[in-house]
XYZ file of C-alpha atoms in Angstrom:
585
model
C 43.779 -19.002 -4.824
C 42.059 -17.276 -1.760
C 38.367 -15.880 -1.446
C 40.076 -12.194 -1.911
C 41.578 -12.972 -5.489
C 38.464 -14.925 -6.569
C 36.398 -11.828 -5.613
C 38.712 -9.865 -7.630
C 38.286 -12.097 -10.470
C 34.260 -12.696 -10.323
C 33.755 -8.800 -9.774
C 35.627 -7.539 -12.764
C 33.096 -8.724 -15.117
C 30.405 -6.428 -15.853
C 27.589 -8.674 -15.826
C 29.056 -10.445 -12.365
C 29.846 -6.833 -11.084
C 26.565 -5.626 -11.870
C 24.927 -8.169 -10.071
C 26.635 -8.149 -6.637
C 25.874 -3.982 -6.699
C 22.516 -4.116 -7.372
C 22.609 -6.537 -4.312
C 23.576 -3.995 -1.770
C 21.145 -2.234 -0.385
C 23.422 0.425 1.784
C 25.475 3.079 0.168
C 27.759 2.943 2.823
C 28.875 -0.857 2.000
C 28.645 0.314 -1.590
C 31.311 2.962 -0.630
C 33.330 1.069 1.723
C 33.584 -1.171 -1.607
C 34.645 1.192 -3.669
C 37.277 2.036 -1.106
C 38.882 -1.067 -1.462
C 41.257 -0.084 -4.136
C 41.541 1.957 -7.176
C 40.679 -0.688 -9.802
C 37.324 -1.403 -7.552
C 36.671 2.331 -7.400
C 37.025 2.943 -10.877
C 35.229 -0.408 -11.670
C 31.844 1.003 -9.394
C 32.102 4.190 -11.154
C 31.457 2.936 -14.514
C 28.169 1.341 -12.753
C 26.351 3.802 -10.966
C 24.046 4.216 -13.233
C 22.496 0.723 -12.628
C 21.832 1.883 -8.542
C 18.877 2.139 -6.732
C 18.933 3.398 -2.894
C 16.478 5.250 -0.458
C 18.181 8.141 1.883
C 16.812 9.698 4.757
C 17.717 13.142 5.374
C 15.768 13.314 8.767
C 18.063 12.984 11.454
C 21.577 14.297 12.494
C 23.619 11.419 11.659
C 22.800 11.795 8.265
C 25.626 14.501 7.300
C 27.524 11.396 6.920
C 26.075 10.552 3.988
C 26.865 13.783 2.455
C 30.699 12.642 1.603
C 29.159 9.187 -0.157
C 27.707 11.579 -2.498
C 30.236 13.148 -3.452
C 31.160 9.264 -5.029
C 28.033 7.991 -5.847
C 26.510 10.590 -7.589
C 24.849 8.732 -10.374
C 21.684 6.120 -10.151
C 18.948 4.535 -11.381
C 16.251 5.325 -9.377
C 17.086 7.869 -6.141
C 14.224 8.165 -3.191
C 15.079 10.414 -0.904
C 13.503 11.700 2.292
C 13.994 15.129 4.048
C 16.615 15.997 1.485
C 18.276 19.924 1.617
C 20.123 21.926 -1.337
C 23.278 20.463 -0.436
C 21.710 16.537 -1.049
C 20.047 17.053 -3.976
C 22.763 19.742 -5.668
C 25.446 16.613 -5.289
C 23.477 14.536 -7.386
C 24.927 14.309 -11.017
C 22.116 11.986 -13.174
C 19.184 10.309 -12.295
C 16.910 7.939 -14.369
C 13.953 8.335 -11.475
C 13.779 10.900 -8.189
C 11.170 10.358 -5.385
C 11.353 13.098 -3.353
C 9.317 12.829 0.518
C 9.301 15.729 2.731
C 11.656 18.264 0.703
C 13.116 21.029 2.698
C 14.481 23.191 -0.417
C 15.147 26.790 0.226
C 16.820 28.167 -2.926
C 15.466 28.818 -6.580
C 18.910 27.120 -8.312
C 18.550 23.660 -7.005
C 15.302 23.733 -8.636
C 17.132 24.206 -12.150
C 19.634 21.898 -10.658
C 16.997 18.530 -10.689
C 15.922 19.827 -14.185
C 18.660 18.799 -15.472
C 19.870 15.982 -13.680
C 16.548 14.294 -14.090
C 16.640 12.127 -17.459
C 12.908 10.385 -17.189
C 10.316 10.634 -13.756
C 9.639 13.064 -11.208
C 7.595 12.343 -7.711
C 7.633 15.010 -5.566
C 5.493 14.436 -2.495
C 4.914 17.405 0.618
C 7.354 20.135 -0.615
C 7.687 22.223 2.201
C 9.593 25.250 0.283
C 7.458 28.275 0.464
C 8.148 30.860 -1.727
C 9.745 29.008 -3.710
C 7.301 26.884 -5.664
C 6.504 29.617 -7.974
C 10.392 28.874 -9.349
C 9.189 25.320 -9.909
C 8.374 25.516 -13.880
C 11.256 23.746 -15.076
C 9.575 20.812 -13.285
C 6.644 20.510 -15.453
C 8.573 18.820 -17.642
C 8.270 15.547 -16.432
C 5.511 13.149 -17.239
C 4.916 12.670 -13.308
C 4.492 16.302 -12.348
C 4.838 17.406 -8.506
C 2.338 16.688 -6.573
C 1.878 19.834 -3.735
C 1.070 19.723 -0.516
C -0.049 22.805 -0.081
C -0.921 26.208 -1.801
C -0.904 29.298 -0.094
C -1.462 33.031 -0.931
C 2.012 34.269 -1.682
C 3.277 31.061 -3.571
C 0.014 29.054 -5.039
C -1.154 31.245 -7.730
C 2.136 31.362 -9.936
C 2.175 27.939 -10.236
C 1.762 26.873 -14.171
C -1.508 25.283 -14.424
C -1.297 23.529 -17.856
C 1.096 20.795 -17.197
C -1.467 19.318 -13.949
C -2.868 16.472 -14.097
C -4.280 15.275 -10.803
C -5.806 17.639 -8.072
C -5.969 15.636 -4.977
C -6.216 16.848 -0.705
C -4.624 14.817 2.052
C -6.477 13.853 5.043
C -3.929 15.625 7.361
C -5.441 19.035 5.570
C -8.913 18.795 6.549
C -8.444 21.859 8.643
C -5.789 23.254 6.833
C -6.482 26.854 7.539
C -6.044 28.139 3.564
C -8.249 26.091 2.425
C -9.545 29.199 1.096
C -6.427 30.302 -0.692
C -7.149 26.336 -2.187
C -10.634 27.128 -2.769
C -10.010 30.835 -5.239
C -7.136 29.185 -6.640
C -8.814 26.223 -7.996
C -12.344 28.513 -9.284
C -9.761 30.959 -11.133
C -7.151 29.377 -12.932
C -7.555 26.595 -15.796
C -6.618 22.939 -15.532
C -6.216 22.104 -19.292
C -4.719 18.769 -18.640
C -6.360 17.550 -15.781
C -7.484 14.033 -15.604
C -8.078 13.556 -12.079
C -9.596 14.663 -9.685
C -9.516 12.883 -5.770
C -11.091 15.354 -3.297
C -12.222 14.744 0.099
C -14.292 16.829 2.888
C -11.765 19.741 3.463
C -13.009 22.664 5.870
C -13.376 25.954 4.561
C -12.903 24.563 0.860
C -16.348 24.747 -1.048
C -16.872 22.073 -3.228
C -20.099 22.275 -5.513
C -21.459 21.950 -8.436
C -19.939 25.061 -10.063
C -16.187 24.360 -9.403
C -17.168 20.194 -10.583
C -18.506 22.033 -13.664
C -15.211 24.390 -13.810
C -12.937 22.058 -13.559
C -14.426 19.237 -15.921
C -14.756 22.324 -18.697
C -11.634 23.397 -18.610
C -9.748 19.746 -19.186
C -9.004 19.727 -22.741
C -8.136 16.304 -22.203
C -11.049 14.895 -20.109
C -11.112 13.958 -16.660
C -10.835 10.059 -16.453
C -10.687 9.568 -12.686
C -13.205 11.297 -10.344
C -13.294 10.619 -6.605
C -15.205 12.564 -4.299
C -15.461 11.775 -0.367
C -17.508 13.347 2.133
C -19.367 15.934 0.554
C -22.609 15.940 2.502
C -24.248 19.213 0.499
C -23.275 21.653 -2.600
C -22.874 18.403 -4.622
C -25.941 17.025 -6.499
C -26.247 15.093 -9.703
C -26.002 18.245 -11.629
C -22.800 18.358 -11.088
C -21.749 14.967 -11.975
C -23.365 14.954 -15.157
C -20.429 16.933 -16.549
C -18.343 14.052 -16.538
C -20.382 11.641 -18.069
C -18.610 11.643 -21.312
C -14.981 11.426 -19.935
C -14.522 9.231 -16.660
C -13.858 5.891 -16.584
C -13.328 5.525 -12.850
C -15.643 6.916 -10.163
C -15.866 6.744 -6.483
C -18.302 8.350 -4.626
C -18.112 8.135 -0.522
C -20.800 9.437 2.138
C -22.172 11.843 -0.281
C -24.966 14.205 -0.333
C -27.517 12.401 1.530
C -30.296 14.023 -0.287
C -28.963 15.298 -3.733
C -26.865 12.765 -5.427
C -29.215 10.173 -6.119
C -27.277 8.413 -8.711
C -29.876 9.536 -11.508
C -26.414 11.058 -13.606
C -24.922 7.615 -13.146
C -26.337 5.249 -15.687
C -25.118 8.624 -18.634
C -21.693 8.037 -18.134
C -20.969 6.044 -21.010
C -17.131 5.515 -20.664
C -17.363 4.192 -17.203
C -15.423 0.709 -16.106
C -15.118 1.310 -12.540
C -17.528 2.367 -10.107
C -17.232 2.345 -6.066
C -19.873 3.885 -3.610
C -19.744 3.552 -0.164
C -22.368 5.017 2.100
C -24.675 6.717 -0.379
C -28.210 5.666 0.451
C -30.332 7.750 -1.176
C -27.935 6.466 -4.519
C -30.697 3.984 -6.439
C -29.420 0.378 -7.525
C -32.001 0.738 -11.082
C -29.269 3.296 -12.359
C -26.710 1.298 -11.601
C -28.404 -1.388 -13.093
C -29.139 0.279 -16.380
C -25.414 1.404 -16.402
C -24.349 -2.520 -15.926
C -26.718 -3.800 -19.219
C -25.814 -0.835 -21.731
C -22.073 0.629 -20.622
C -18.480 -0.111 -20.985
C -18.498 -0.810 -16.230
C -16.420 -3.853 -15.448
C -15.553 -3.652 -12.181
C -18.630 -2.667 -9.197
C -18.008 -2.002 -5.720
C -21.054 -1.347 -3.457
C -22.046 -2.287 -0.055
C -25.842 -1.810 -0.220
C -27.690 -3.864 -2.588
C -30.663 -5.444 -1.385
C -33.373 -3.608 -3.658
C -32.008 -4.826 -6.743
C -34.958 -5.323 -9.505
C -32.993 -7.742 -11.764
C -29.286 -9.325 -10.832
C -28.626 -10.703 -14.502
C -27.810 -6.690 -15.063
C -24.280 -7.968 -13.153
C -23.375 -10.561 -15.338
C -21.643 -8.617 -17.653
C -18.747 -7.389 -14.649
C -16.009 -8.430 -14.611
C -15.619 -7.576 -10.645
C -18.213 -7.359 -8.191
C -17.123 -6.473 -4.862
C -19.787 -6.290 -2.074
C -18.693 -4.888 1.697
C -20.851 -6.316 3.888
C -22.063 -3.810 6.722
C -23.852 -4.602 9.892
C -26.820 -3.073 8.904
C -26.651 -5.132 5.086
C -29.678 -7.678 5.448
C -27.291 -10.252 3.119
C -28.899 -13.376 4.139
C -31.656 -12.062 1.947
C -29.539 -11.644 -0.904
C -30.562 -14.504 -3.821
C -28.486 -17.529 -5.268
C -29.715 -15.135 -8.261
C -27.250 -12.359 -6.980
C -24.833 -14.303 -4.915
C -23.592 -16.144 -8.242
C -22.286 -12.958 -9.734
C -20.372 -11.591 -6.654
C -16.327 -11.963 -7.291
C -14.890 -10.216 -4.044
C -16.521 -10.109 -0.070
C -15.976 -8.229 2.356
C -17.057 -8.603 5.604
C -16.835 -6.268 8.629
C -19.716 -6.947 11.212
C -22.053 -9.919 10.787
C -22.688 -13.608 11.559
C -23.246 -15.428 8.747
C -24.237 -19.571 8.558
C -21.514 -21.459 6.916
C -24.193 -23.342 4.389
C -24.830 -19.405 3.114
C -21.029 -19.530 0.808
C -22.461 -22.347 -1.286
C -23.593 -19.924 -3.711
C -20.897 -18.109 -4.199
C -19.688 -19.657 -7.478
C -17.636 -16.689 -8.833
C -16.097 -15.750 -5.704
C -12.396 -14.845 -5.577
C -11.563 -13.528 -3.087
C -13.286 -13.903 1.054
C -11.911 -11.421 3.595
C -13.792 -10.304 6.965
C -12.508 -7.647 9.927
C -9.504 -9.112 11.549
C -11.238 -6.893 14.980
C -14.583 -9.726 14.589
C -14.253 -13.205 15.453
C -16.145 -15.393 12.960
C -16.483 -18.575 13.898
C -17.003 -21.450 11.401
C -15.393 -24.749 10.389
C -14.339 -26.687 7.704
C -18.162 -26.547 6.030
C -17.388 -23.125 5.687
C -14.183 -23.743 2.802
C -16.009 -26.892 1.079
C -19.110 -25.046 0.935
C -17.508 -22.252 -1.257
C -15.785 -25.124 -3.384
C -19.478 -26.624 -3.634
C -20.766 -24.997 -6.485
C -17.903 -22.917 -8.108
C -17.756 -22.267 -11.603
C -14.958 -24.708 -12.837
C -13.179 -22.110 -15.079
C -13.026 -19.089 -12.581
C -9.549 -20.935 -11.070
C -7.890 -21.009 -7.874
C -9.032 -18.098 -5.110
C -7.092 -14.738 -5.224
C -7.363 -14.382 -1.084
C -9.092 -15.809 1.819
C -8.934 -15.241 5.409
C -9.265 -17.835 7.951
C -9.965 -16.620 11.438
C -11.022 -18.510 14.496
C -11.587 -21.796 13.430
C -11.388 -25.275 13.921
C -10.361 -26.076 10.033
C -7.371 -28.811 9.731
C -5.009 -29.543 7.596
C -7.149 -31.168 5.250
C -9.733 -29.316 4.260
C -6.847 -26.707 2.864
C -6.397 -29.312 -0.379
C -8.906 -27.084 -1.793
C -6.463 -24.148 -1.724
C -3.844 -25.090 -3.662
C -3.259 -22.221 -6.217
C -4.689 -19.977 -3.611
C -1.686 -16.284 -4.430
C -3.051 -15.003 -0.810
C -4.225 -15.780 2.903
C -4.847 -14.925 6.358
C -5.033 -17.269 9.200
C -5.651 -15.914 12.512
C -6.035 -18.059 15.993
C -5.806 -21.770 14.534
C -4.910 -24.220 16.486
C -5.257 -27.692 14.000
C -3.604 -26.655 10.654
C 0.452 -27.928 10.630
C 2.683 -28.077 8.309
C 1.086 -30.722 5.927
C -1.709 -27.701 5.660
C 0.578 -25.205 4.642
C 2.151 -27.846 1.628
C -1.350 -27.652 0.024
C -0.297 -23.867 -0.029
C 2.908 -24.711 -2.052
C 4.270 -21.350 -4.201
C 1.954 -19.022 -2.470
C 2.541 -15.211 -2.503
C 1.153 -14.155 0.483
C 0.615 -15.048 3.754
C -0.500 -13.956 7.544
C 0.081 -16.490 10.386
C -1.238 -15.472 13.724
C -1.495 -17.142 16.766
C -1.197 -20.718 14.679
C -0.076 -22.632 17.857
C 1.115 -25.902 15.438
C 2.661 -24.336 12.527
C 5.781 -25.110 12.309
C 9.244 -24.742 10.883
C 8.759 -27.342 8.476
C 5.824 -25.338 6.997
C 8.272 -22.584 5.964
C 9.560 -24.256 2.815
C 6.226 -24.159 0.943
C 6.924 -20.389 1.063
C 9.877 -20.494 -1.189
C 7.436 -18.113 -3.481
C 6.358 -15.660 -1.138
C 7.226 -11.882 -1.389
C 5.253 -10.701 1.672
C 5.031 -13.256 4.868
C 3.926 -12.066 8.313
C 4.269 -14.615 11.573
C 3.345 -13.443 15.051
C 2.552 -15.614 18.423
C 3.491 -18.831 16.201
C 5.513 -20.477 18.923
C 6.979 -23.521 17.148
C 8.859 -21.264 14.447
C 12.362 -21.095 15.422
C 15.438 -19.308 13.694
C 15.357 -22.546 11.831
C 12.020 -21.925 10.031
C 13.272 -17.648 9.315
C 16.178 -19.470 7.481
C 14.204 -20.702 5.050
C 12.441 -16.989 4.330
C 15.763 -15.022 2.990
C 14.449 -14.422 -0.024
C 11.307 -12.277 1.052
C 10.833 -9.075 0.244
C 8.594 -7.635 2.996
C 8.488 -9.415 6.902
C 6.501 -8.287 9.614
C 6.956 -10.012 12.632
C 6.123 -9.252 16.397
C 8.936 -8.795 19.339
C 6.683 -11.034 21.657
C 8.619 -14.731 21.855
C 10.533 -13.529 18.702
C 13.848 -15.344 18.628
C 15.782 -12.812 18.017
C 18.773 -14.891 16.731
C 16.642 -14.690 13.731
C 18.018 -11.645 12.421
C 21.451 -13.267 11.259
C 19.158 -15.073 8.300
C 17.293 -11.612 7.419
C 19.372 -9.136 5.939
C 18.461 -9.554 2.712
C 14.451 -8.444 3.858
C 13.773 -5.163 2.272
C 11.568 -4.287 4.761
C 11.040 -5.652 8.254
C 7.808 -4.385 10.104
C 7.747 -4.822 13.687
C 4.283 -4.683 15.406
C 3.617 -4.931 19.062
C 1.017 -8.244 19.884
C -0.375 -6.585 22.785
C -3.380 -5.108 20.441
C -4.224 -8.412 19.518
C -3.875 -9.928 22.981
C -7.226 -10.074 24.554
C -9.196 -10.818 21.003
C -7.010 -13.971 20.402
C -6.689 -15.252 24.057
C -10.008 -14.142 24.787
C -12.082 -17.054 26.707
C -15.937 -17.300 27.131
C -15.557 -14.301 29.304
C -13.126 -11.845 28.887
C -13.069 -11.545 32.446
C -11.004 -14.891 31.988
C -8.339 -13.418 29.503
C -5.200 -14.133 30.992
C -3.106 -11.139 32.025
C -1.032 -9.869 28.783
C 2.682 -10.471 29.991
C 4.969 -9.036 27.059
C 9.134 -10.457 26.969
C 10.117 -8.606 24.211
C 13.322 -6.880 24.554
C 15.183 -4.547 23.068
C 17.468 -5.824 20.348
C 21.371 -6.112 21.105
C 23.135 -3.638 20.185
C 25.715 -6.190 18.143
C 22.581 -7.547 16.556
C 21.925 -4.360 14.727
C 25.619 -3.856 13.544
C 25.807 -7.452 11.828
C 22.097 -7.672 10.423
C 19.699 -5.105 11.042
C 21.979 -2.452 9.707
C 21.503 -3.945 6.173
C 18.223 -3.580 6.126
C 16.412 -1.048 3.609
C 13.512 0.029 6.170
C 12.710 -1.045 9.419
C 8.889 -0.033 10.314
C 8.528 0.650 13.919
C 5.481 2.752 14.263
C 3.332 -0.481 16.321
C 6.487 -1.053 18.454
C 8.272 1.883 18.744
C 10.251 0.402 21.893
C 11.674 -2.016 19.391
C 15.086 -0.216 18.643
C 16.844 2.113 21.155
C 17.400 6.079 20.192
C 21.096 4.913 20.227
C 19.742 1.667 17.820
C 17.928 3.714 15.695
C 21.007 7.132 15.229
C 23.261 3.860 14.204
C 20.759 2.894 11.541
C 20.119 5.811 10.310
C 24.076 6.305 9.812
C 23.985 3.084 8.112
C 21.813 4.357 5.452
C 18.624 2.515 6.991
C 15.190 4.420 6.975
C 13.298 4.015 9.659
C 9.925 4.715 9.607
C 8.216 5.615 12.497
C 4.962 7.180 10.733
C 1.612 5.816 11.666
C -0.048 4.249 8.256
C -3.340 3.972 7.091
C -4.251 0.449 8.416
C -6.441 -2.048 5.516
C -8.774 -3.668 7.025
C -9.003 -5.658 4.195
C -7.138 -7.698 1.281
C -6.230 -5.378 -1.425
């Protein structure tokens, strides 16, 4: 019997059949299947529903997909960027649309997606003036559209009651109707709003008044407030009208001399609260708000005049960012004990301080600061930690002279970093057996034996590790998310990958001189980059089965001719600069 019959055999049961399609990640190979005969056309019909595929809409070549659709018409869940009338009108049923960058122009597609949509909207920058105001049978949805903008002619016949979350982007700080915004927002009634994310947006006047509007007006309650950059208009007068509702509340370089944090320790339904650069906020509200409320989870990163730290022993998370100007050495065992997450981005800190860290789960620090430190540093977090808190949720390891050894005391550890080591090997990496997450960078004697301890991992990232071969990406089919760096990548790699979901390419130039850097950085040897392009047959065997390929740190990774083919192929490439963590998350 040949591999042709077998197939034929194996894919005409459902559960078999269903398997191998959700497996294919390009509707064109899902296509080319169905082409195959009638039986297998017929047979893929019947299973659409069960599909789940991202398009992008962006580019030329895509009028080829245009045809597929006509096929496969039916899915699961559909995200789709850049998509016209003619896209989204071929579309029969759809259990979930995500919708990025929508270029709709007439009033019937919008009916169209209301009924073709059986459960979730996400609608994110629909650029379709004049149009929005047609948008009502979208309210429907239990995710409701989330607009980019709102303008004079469209904005204000938009139906109010169904929103639930107001929120700016940062690309609209000078969005010049922010005033348009601004009367729309003071005039019309949110009666199911529940949250509320607004940053520092010129021209849009954000005070007390319009906080006291909008919290009025939610028959619901709002349950999420987060407010960024407001340095005046905002005092604790107008906080105070959410004490009864919100549960979570950030507050982010705020009034410097008018939010004191004298509202805070009233909000009685509060369980999360994060401020970041508010210094005239006082730690004794906070503290009253930690003894008598519902807060489990506290995020500051200026604590030093606390009157009593047994007010924190009741959190469930304490997360502390550590700031140049934090005086943290003076920090108590007393307060130390109760802190669960650190973060540090400028400071030099004496291994012996972690020893009092007893909660701690999770150590991260800037990956821009070198920090020396040695093995001390891991054994004395393990020194005194509580027996019962379990294994850590993340550390990062950065220029050290830790071995392989001293990582015993990781095992369990779900996440890490480890940036310019040159001891740990692969015996190291086995005490990190089944872990979820890692970053390798510059580890000069990792090898490809270490990969198999990642059998677990969904998200792995390896650059400058010179000893990992195609050998050692064999072993990482399975994960779901790769980011990798062009520089002494072996690029006959790519025939173990296509099964990554997302490959992110990054160019190791920007981390050059910090991981080479000598005594002097006069003495940093002279970045020499041998990337290369990738071949052109490459791309048509592997890379071309990829869901997304992130080139926005290397865009000389793919060719314009690499990335047209791609694109035909039903891969998105994304090319859009992202907000870069600092930290774990």
């Amino acid at each position: 019997m040949n591999n042709d019959v077998k197939f034929q055999e194996s894919f005409n049961n459902k559960i078999i059949r269903n398997e191998i399609l959700r497996n294919i990640n390009s509707i064109q190979d899902q296509f080319r299947l169905m082409l195959t005969s009638t039986n297998n056309k017929q047979l893929i019909t019947r299973s659409l529903d069960i599909l789940d595929f991202t398009l992008d809409f962006s580019h030329p070549e895509s009028k080829l997909l245009i045809p597929i659709l006509k096929y496969i018409n039916r899915f699961h869940k559909l995200t789709l960027y850049h998509p016209t009338d003619e896209s989204l009108n071929l579309i029969e049923s759809v259990d979930i649309l995500e919708i990025h960058r929508s270029k709709i122009q007439h009033s019937n597609t919008i009916n169209h997606l209301s009924n073709i949509i059986k459960n979730r909207l996400i609608i994110d920058k629909m650029h379709s003036k004049g149009i929005i105001c047609n948008t009502k049978p979208l309210m429907k949805f239990n995710n409701s559209p989330q607009w980019s903008y709102v303008t004079s002619d469209d904005g204000f016949n938009i139906e109010t009651h169904n929103i639930t979350s107001i929120t700016n982007r940062i690309t609209l700080i000078k969005y010049k109707a922010s005033k348009c915004i601004d009367k729309f927002i003071r005039t019309k009634i949110f009666s199911n709003l529940k949250e509320i994310n607004l940053r520092w947006q010129e021209k849009l006047i954000l005070d007390d008044e319009m906080l006291k509007h909008l919290a009025q007006g939610s028959e619901c309650g709002i349950e999420i407030l987060k407010l960024s950059r407001w340095m005046e208009n905002i005092t604790d007068e107008g906080l105070i009208h959410f004490k009864d509702t919100v549960k979570v509340l950030w507050l982010r370089e705020m009034s410097r001399y008018r939010v004191t944090g004298k509202s805070i320790s009233e909000f009685t339904q509060l369980e999360e609260l994060k401020i970041r650069r508010c210094s005239r906020i006082q730690t004794e509200n906070i503290e009253i708000l930690c003894r008598g409320g519902k807060l489990k989870s506290l995020s500051l990163d200026s604590f030093e005049e606390c009157q009593s730290y047994d007010s924190f022993s009741n959190l469930q998370y304490f997360r502390v960012n550590v700031q140049a100007s934090n005086k943290i050495e003076h920090l108590p065992p007393s307060g130390k004990q109760f802190i669960t997450h650190l973060y540090i981005k400028k400071f030099e800190i004496e291994e012996k301080y972690f020893s009092d860290f007893s909660n701690l789960q999770v150590f991260d620090i800037n990956p821009n600061c070198r920090c020396r430190s040695t093995s001390k540093f891991i054994t004395n977090i393990f020194s005194n930690r509580n027996p019962n808190i379990g294994p850590l949720e993340h550390l990062t390891i950065y220029d050290t002279n830790i071995d392989d050894e001293t990582l015993q005391y990781l095992i369990g550890t779900r996440s890490i970093k480890i940036f310019i080591n040159h001891n740990i090997t692969s015996k190291g990496i086995s005490f990190l057996d089944g872990i979820e997450r890692i970053e390798l960078r510059t580890c000069s004697k990792i090898d490809d034996n270490a990969m198999k301890y990642l059998w677990n991992a969904k998200a792995v990232s390896i650059i400058n590790c010179p000893l990992i071969t195609s050998e050692g990406y064999k072993q990482l089919q399975h994960v779901k998310h790769l980011t990798i760096s062009n520089y002494k990548f072996p690029h006959n790699s790519f025939q173990y990958l296509s099964n990554i979901e997302t490959l992110e390419v990054i160019k190791f130039e920007k981390y050059y001189d910090l991981d080479y850097r000598a005594k002097h950085y006069k003495n940093t040897p002279k970045y020499q980059d041998d990337s290369q392009a990738v071949s052109q047959e490459i791309i048509q065997q592997y890379l071309s089965k990829i869901k997304i390929i992130k080139i926005s740190e290397d865009p000389d990774f793919l060719t314009d001719d690499s990335i047209r083919y791609l694109i035909s192929q039903g891969v998105r490439i994304d090319n859009h600069k992202t907000k870069e963590y600092i930290f774990y998350k």
